[in-house]
Coordinates of C-alpha atoms in Angstrom, one line a residue:
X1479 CA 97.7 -107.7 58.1
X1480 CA 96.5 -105.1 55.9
X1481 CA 99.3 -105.0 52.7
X1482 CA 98.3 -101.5 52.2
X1483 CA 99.4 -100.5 55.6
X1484 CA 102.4 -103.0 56.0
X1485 CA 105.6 -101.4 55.9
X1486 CA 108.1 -104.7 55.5
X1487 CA 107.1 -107.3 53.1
X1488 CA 107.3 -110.7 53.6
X1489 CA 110.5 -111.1 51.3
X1490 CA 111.8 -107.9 53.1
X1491 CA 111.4 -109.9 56.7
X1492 CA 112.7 -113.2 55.3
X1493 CA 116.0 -111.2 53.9
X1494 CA 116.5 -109.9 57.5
X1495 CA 116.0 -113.1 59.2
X1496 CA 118.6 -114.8 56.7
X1497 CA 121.3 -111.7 57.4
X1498 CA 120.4 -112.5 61.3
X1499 CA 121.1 -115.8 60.7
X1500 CA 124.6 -115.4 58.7
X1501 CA 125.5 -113.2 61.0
X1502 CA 126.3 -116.2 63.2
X1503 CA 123.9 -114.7 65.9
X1504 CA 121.7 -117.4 67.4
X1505 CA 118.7 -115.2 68.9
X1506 CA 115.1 -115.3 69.4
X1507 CA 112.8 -113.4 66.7
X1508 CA 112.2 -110.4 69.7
X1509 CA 115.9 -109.8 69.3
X1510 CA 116.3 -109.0 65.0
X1511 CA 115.6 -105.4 65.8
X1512 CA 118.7 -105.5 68.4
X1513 CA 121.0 -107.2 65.6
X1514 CA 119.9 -104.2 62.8
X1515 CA 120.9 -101.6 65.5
X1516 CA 124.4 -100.9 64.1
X1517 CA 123.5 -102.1 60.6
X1518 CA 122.1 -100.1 57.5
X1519 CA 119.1 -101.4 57.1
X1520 CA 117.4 -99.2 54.5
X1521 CA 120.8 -100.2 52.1
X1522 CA 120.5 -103.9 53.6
X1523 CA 116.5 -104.6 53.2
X1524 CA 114.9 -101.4 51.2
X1525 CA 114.3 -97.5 51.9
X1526 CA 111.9 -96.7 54.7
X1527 CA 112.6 -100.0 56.8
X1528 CA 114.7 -99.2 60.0
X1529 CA 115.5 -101.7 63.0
X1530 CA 112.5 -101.0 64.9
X1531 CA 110.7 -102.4 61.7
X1532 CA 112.0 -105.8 61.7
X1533 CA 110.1 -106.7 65.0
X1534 CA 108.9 -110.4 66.5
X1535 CA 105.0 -109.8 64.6
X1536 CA 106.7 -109.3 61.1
X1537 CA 109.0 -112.2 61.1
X1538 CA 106.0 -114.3 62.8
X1539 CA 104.0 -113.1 59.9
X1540 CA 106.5 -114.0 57.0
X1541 CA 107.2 -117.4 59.1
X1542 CA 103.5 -118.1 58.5
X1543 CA 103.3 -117.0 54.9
X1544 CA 106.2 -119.2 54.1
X1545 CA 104.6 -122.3 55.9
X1546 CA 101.1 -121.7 53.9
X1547 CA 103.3 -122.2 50.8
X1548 CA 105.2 -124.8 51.9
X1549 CA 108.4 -123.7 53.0
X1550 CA 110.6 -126.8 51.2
X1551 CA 109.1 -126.1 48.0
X1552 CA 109.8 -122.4 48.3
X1553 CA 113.7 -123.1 49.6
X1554 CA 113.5 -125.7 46.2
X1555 CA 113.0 -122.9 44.2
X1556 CA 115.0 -120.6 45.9
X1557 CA 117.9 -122.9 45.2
X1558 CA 117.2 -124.0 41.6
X1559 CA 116.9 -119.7 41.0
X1560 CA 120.1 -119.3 42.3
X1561 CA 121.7 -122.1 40.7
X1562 CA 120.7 -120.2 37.1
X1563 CA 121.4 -116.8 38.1
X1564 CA 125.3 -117.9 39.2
X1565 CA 125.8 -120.0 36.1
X1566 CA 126.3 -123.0 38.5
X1567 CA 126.6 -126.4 37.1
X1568 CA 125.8 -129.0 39.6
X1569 CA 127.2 -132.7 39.5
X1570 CA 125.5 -134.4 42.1
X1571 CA 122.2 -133.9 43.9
X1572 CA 121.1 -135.1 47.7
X1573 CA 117.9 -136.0 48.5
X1574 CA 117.2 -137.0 52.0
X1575 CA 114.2 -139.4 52.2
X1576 CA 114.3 -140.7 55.7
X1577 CA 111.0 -140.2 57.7
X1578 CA 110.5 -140.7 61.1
X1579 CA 107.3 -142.0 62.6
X1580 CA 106.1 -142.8 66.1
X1581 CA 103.3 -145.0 67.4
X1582 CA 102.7 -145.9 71.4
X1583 CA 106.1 -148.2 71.7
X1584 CA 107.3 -148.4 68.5
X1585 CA 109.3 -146.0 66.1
X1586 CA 109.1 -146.4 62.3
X1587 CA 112.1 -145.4 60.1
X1588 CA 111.8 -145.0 56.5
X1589 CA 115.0 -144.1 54.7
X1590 CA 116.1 -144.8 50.6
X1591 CA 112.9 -147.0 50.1
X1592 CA 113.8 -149.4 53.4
X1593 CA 111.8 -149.7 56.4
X1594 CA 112.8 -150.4 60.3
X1595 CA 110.7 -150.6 63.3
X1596 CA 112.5 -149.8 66.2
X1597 CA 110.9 -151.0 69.2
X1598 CA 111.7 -148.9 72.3
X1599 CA 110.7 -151.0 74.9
X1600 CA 113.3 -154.2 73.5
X1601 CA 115.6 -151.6 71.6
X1602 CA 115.2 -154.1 68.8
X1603 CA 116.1 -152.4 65.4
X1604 CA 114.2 -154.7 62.9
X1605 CA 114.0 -154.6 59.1
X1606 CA 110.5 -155.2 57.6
X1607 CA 109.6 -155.5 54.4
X1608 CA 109.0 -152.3 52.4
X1609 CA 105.3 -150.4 52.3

């Protein structure tokens, strides 16, 4: 879309989608407009933007933008921003390395460096050395 003519900007839509989602409603994108009804949204996401604003094409579109820039990396620095901004001191970190891939019968599991093939067809779980 045309940012000259655009009226919510991408971090505009992603704000909205993330007071959607805290606001414990579990709808479908068409629906964000419905959940801003009652809500002020000018205060909430920036002056000019009203409900009607916040419709299924602009979340799509901010959806998309955040996939083109890989959306763990962006939530990464999202995270590490607010970390420095609260003055948080964090002890521990998780990192969650298991990857799952499938081939005809066979599942592969990678998680913390170790590897299992799970076989569907025998339900065998089966270590293998690591790649």
């Amino acid at each position: 879309q045309d940012h000259e003519r655009r009226i919510v900007s991408v971090g505009q839509a992603v704000k909205a989608m993330v007071l959607n989602g805290l606001g414990f409603v579990n709808q479908r994108r068409y629906l964000v407009p419905h959940f801003f009804q009652d809500k002020p949204t000018e205060r909430l996401i920036g002056a000019g933007i009203g409900p009607e604003h916040l419709n299924d094409d602009v979340t799509g579109r901010a959806l998309e933008k955040l996939y083109e820039h890989d959306v763990t990396l962006v939530y990464a620095r999202l995270a590490s921003q607010a970390v420095r901004r609260l003055g948080l001191k964090p002890r521990f970190g998780h990192l969650d390395t298991t990857v799952f891939t499938s081939m005809a019968n066979t599942t592969v599991v990678r998680r913390y460096g170790h590897v299992l093939k799970y076989d569907i067809l025998s339900q065998d779980l089966t270590p293998t050395p690591s790649e």
